[in-house]
Each structure stands twice: as C-alpha cells, then as structure tokens.
Coordinates of C-alpha atoms in Angstrom, one line a residue:
X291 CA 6.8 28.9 -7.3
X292 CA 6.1 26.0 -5.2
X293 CA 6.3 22.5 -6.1
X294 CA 7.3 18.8 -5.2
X295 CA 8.8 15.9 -7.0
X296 CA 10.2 12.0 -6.8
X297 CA 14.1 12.9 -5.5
X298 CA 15.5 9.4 -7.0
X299 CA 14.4 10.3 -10.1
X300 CA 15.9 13.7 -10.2
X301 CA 19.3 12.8 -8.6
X302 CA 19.8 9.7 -10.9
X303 CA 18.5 10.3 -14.8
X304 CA 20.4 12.3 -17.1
X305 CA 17.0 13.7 -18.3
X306 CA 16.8 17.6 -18.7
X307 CA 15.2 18.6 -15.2
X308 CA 17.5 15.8 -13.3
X309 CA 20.4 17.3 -15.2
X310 CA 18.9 20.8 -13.6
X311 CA 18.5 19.3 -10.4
X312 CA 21.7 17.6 -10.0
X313 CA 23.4 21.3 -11.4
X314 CA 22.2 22.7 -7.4
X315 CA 21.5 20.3 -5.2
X316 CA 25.0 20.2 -4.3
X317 CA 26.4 23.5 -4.4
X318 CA 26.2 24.1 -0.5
X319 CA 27.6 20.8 -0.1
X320 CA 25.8 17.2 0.1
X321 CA 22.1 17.7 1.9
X322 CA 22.4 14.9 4.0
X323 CA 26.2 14.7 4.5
X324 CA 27.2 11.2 2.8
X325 CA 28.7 9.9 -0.1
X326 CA 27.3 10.4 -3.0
X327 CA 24.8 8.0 -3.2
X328 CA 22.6 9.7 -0.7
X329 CA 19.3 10.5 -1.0
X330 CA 19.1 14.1 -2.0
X331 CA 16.0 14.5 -0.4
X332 CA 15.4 18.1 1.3
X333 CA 14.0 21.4 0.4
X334 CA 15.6 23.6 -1.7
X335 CA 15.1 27.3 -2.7
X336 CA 16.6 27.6 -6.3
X337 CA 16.5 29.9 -9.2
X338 CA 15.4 29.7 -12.3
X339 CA 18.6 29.7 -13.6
X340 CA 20.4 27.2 -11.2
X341 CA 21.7 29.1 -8.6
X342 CA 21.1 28.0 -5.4
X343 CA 19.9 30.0 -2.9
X344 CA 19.3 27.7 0.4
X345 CA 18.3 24.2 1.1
X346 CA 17.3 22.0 4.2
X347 CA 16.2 18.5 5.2
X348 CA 14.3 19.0 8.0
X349 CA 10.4 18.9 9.4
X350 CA 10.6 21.7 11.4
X351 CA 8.4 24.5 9.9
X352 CA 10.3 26.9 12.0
X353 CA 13.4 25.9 10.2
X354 CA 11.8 25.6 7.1
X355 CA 10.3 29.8 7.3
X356 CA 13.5 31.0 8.0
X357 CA 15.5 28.8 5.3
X358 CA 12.3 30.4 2.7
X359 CA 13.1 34.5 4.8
X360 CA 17.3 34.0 3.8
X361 CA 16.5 32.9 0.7
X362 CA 14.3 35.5 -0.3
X363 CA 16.8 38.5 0.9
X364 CA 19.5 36.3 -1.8
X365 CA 17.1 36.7 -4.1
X366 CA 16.5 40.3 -3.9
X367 CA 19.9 40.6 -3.9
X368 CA 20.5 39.1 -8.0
X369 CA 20.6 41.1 -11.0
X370 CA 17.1 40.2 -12.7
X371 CA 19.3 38.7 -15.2
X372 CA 21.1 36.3 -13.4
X373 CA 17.9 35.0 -11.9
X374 CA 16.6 33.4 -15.3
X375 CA 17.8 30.9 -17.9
X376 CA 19.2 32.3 -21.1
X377 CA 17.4 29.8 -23.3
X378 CA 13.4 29.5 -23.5
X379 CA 13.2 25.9 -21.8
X380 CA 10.2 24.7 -23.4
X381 CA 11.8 22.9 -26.3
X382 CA 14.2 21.4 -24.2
X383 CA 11.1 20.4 -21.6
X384 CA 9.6 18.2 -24.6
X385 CA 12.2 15.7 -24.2
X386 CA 11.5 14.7 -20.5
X387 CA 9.6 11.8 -20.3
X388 CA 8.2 11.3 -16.9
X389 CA 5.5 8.5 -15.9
X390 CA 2.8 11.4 -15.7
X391 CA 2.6 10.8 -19.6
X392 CA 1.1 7.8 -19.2
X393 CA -1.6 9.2 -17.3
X394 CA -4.9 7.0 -18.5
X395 CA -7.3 9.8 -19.8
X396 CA -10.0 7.2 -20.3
X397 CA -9.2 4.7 -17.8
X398 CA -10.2 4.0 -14.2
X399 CA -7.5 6.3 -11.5
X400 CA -7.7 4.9 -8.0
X401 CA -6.9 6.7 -5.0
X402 CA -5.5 4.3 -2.2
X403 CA -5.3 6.2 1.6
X404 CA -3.5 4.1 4.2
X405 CA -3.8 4.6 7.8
X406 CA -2.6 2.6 11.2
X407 CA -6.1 1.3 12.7
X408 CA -7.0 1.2 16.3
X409 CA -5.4 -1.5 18.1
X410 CA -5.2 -2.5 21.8
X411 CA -1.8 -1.8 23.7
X412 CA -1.6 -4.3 26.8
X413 CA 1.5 -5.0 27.8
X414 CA 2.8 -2.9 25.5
X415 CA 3.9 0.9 25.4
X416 CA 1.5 3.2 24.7
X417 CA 1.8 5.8 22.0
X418 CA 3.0 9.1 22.2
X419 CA 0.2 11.7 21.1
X420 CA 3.9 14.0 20.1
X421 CA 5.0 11.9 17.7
X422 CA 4.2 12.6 14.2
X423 CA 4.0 8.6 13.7
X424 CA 0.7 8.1 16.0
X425 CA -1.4 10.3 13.7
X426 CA 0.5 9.2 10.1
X427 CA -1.2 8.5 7.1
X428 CA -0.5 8.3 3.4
X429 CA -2.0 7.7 -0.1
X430 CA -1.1 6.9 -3.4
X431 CA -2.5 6.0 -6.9
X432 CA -3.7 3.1 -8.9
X433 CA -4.2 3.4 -12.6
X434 CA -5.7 1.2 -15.1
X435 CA -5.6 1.4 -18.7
X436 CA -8.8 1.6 -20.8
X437 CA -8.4 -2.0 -22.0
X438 CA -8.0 -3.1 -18.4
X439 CA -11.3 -1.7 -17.2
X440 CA -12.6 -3.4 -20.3
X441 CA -11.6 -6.5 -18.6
X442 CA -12.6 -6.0 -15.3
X443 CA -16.1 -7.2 -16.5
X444 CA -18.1 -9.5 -18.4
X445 CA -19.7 -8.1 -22.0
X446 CA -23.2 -9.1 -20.6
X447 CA -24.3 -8.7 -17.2
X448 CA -27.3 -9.4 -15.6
X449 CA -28.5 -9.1 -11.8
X450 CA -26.8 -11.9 -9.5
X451 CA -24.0 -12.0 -12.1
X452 CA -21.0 -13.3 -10.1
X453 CA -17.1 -13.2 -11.2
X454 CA -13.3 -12.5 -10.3
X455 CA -11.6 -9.5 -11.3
X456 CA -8.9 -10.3 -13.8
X457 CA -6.1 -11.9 -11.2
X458 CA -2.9 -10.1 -13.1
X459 CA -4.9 -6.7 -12.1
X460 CA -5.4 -7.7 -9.0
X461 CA -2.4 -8.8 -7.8
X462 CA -0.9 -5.3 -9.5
X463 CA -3.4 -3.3 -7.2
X464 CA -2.6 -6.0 -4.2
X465 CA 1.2 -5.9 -4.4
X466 CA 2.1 -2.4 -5.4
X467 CA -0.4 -0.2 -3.7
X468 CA -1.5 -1.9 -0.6
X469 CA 1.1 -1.6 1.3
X470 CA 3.0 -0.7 4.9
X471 CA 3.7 2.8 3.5
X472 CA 1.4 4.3 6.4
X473 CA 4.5 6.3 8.2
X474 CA 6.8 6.6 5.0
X475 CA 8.4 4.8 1.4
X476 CA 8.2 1.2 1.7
X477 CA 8.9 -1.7 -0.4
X478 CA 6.2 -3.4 -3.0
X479 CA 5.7 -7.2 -2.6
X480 CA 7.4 -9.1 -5.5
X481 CA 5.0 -11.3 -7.5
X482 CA 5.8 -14.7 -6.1
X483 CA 5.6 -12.8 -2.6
X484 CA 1.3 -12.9 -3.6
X485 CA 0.0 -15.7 -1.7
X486 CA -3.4 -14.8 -2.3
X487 CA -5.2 -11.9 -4.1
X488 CA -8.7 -12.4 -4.7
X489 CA -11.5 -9.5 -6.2
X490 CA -15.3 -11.1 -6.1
X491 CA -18.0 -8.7 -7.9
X492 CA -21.5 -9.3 -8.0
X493 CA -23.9 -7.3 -10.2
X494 CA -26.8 -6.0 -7.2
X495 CA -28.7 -4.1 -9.5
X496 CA -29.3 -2.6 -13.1
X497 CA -31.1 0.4 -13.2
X498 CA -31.0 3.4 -16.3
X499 CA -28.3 2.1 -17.7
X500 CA -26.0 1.8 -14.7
X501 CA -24.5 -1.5 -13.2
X502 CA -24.5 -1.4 -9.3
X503 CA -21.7 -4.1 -8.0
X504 CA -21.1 -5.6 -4.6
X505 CA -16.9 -6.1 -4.1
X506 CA -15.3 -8.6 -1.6
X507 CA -11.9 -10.0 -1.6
X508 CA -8.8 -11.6 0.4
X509 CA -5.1 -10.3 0.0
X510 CA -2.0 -11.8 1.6
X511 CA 1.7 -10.4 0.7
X512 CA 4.1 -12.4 2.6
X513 CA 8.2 -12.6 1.8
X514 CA 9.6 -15.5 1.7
X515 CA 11.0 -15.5 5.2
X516 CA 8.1 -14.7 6.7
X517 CA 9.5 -11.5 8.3
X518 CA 7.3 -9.2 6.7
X519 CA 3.4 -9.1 5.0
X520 CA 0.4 -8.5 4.9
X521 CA -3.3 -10.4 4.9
X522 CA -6.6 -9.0 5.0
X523 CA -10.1 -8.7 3.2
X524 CA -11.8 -6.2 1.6
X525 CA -15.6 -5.2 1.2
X526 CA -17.3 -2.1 -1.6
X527 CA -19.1 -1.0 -4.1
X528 CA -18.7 0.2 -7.0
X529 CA -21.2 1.8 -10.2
X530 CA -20.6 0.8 -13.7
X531 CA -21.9 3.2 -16.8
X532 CA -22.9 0.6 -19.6
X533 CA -23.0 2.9 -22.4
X534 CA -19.2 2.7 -24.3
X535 CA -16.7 3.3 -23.1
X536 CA -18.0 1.7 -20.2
X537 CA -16.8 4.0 -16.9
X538 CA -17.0 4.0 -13.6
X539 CA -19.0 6.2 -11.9
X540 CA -18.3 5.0 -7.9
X541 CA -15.7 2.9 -6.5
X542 CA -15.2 2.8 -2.8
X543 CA -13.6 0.1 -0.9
X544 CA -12.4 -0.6 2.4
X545 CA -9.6 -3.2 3.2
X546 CA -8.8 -3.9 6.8
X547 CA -5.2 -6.4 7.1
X548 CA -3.2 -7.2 9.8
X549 CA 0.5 -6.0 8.7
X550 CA 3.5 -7.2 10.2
X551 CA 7.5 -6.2 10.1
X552 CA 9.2 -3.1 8.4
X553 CA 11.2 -1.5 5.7
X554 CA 13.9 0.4 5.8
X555 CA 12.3 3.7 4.9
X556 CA 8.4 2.9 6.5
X557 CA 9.9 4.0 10.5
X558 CA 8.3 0.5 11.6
X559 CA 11.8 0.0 13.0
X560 CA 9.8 0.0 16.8
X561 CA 7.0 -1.3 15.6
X562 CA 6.8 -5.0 14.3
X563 CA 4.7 -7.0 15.6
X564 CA 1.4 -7.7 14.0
X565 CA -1.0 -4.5 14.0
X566 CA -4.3 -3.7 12.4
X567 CA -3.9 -1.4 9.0
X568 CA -6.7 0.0 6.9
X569 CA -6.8 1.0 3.3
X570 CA -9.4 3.4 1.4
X571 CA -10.0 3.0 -2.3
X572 CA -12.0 5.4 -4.4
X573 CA -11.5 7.1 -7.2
X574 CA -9.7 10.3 -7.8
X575 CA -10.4 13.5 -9.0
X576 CA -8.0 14.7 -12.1
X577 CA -6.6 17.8 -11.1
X578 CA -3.1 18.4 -11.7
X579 CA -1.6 17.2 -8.3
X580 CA -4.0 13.9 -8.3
X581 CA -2.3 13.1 -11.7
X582 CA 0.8 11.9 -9.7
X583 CA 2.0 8.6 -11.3
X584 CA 1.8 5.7 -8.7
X585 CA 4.8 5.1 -6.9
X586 CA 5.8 1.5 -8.6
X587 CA 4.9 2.9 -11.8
X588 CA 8.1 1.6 -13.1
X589 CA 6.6 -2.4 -11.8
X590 CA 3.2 -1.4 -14.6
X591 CA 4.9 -2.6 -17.7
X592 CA 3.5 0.1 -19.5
X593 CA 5.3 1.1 -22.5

C-alpha cells in the first residue's frame, strides 16, 4: 500500500505513527548520512509490523523500481506472521491527532498552484530543458473556517457593492500560501514581513439566488533585509450561494508577482534575481488526497 506523508512530523512527535516511523527509518542506518537531526526524508518499503525492508532518497525511478523489486523478494521471504502487528492498531490510531482533523467540512478549501512564468534571458544563461527545475511546479492548500467565509462578505449585498476582504484573512492566504515554493519547501513570510495585502470584491451581478463577484488585489512579502519577497496583483471571480450557509460555488484567481531571492530548501540557490511567478487559486475538490492540511497549518491558530 502506497502512501505519502510530512517527514518532520513523523521524525520529531512522539505521536503513535512517528513513534512507528522513527522504529524503521533508521534500521539500515541514517537515510541521508548525518547526525541525527537530518531530514529523514526518502522512500521507504516497510512492513506492517516495523521491519524494514529497503529505503532510498533518490529521484531516479530506475533506482526507485529496483529498491520496490529487492523489497518485494524480502518480503516473500517473511513468515506471514512476522509481517503484521500483534495488536489491532485502530485504538491506538484514535490518539493521533494530525492537522487533517481540522479539515473545514463546511468551509471554503483553496487550492493554490505555483509555477515559474515566462521570462526573458538576455545576458543571462539559458535554461536547461534536462533539468527538472525548468518545468517545476507545486500546489498547496488554503482553508477557511465557516465563520471566516461568513466574514468574507457583507450580510446584504446589492449590485456595485464594493469592499475588502477581511485583512487578517488575507494576509493568512498572502503570507503562508503564496509563496517561492515553485521548485521545493520554502519559508512563509512572517506577519510584520506583509507590506501590503489587499483583496477588493465587487458584487457584478445577482441572479437566482447566486452572487457573481469581480476580485482584484496587491500583495508584497518582503523580509526585512530586503533579500527576499515577493509583490504582485491579483485579478478573479468568484460565485457566492446566498441561501445559508452561504458557499462558494466558483473561485478562480490568478496572481502574477515578481519574486526575488531563495530559501534554503526552494533550489533558488542559482536563481535570485527578480523573475516573474504565477499563482492559481480555485477551489478544491475533497477527495481524500486534496484533504492535505496546508503546509503552515501550524501558523492558522486553529485550536
């Protein structure tokens, strides 16, 4: 069985599936060769029961099928009984508390998509087509509580209505979610780091009991030594359902920034200067694997 999951979290809380984690993940010796500190991050082919049976850090598929074809023969080679836990772990599963379980069931879930733009390259050197940076994207999610979307407009509304989002939400979606994290993890911008962080809506039309709004708005993220940020404006639209709860129907917005400097994750290392970045907002479906708490979760508040 397949599946994913945050690494910090796993190799640093003494919750029941970090204290399964950090049972393996060392057993053929640390991942990533360093002290004990390191990230842990890798692929691992594991048991049930905690025995490890391969792992590997690397993006090389080729790698990746072999490490998944030795793995498989270890496998085959366990006692069915050593493969599983002794204990039914579903009581012991109740006690993990992950963000997930704040997921907002009646609330508005944003999906944010980050990609490089096009940009010119005179003078400098020119991409190379190889290189899994060129073609990078990434995504992540914005969530808002059912009292928040309550307060991202007026109780009465009427065509040519004008107003600003609430500027605590916007500054949450600014600061956490649009970010440099186009090539990899990056840093969120602290809150006195928001130099501006502006949401205009505009009612454009009423019709069957749905609100059609008009977006615009300004964002710049800058640290304090000016090394690093972001500014750039942002144009959508978005449909409101008047009948309580209100909900959202549609929300899509662009915002196009100019981005400049790097992290120590976000492999800007080679790449500055000031560039052209473009972010997608729209809202996301609520399968399982778009439930994925946003990636500053921990910056929300929420308790």
């Amino acid at each position: 069985m397949p599946c994913a999951d945050e690494v910090w979290r796993l190799q640093n809380l003494d919750e029941p599936d970090c204290l399964h984690f950090q049972s393996f993940c060392d057993s053929d010796g640390r991942l990533n060769h360093r002290d004990a500190s390191a990230t842990r991050q890798g692929t691992y082919c594991v048991t049930p029961s905690g025995i490890l049976l391969g792992s590997a850090n690397h993006r090389d598929p080729r790698r990746i099928a072999e490490l998944l074809r030795t793995s498989l023969a270890k496998w085959n080679e366990l006692d069915p009984a050593e493969r599983l836990l002794e204990t039914d772990p579903r009581e012991t599963a109740r006690s993990i508390r992950r963000a997930e379980l704040n997921y907002p069931e009646d609330g508005l879930v944003l999906r944010v998509d980050s990609r490089d733009l096009p940009r010119t390259w005179e003078g400098a050197e020119q991409p190379d087509p190889d290189d899994w940076r060129t073609h990078a994207w990434n995504f992540d999610y914005a969530w808002f509580r059912a009292a928040e979307v309550e307060r991202l407009v007026p109780a009465e509304l009427a065509i040519g209505a004008s107003w600003d989002l609430p500027a605590d939400l916007v500054q949450r979606l600014c600061r956490l979610h649009l970010t440099d994290n186009v090539r990899g993890q990056t840093d969120h911008y602290a809150r006195d780091e928001v130099r501006t962080a502006r949401i205009t809506a505009t009612v454009t039309q009423i019709e069957d009991g749905v609100a059609h709004l008009g977006l615009e708005g300004a964002l710049h993220l800058e640290i304090a030594d000016g090394s690093r940020g972001l500014r750039g404006t942002m144009l959508g639209t978005a449909r409101l359902a008047l009948d309580a709860p209100r909900t959202f129907e549609a929300f899509e917005a662009v915002v196009v920034a100019d981005r400049w400097g790097a992290t120590r994750f976000n492999q800007r290392h080679d790449d500055r200067d000031h560039a052209p970045v473009g972010f997608a907002i729209h809202l996301a479906g609520d399968g399982p694997t778009e439930r994925i708490a946003p990636t500053a979760f921990w910056e929300y508040g929420w308790r």
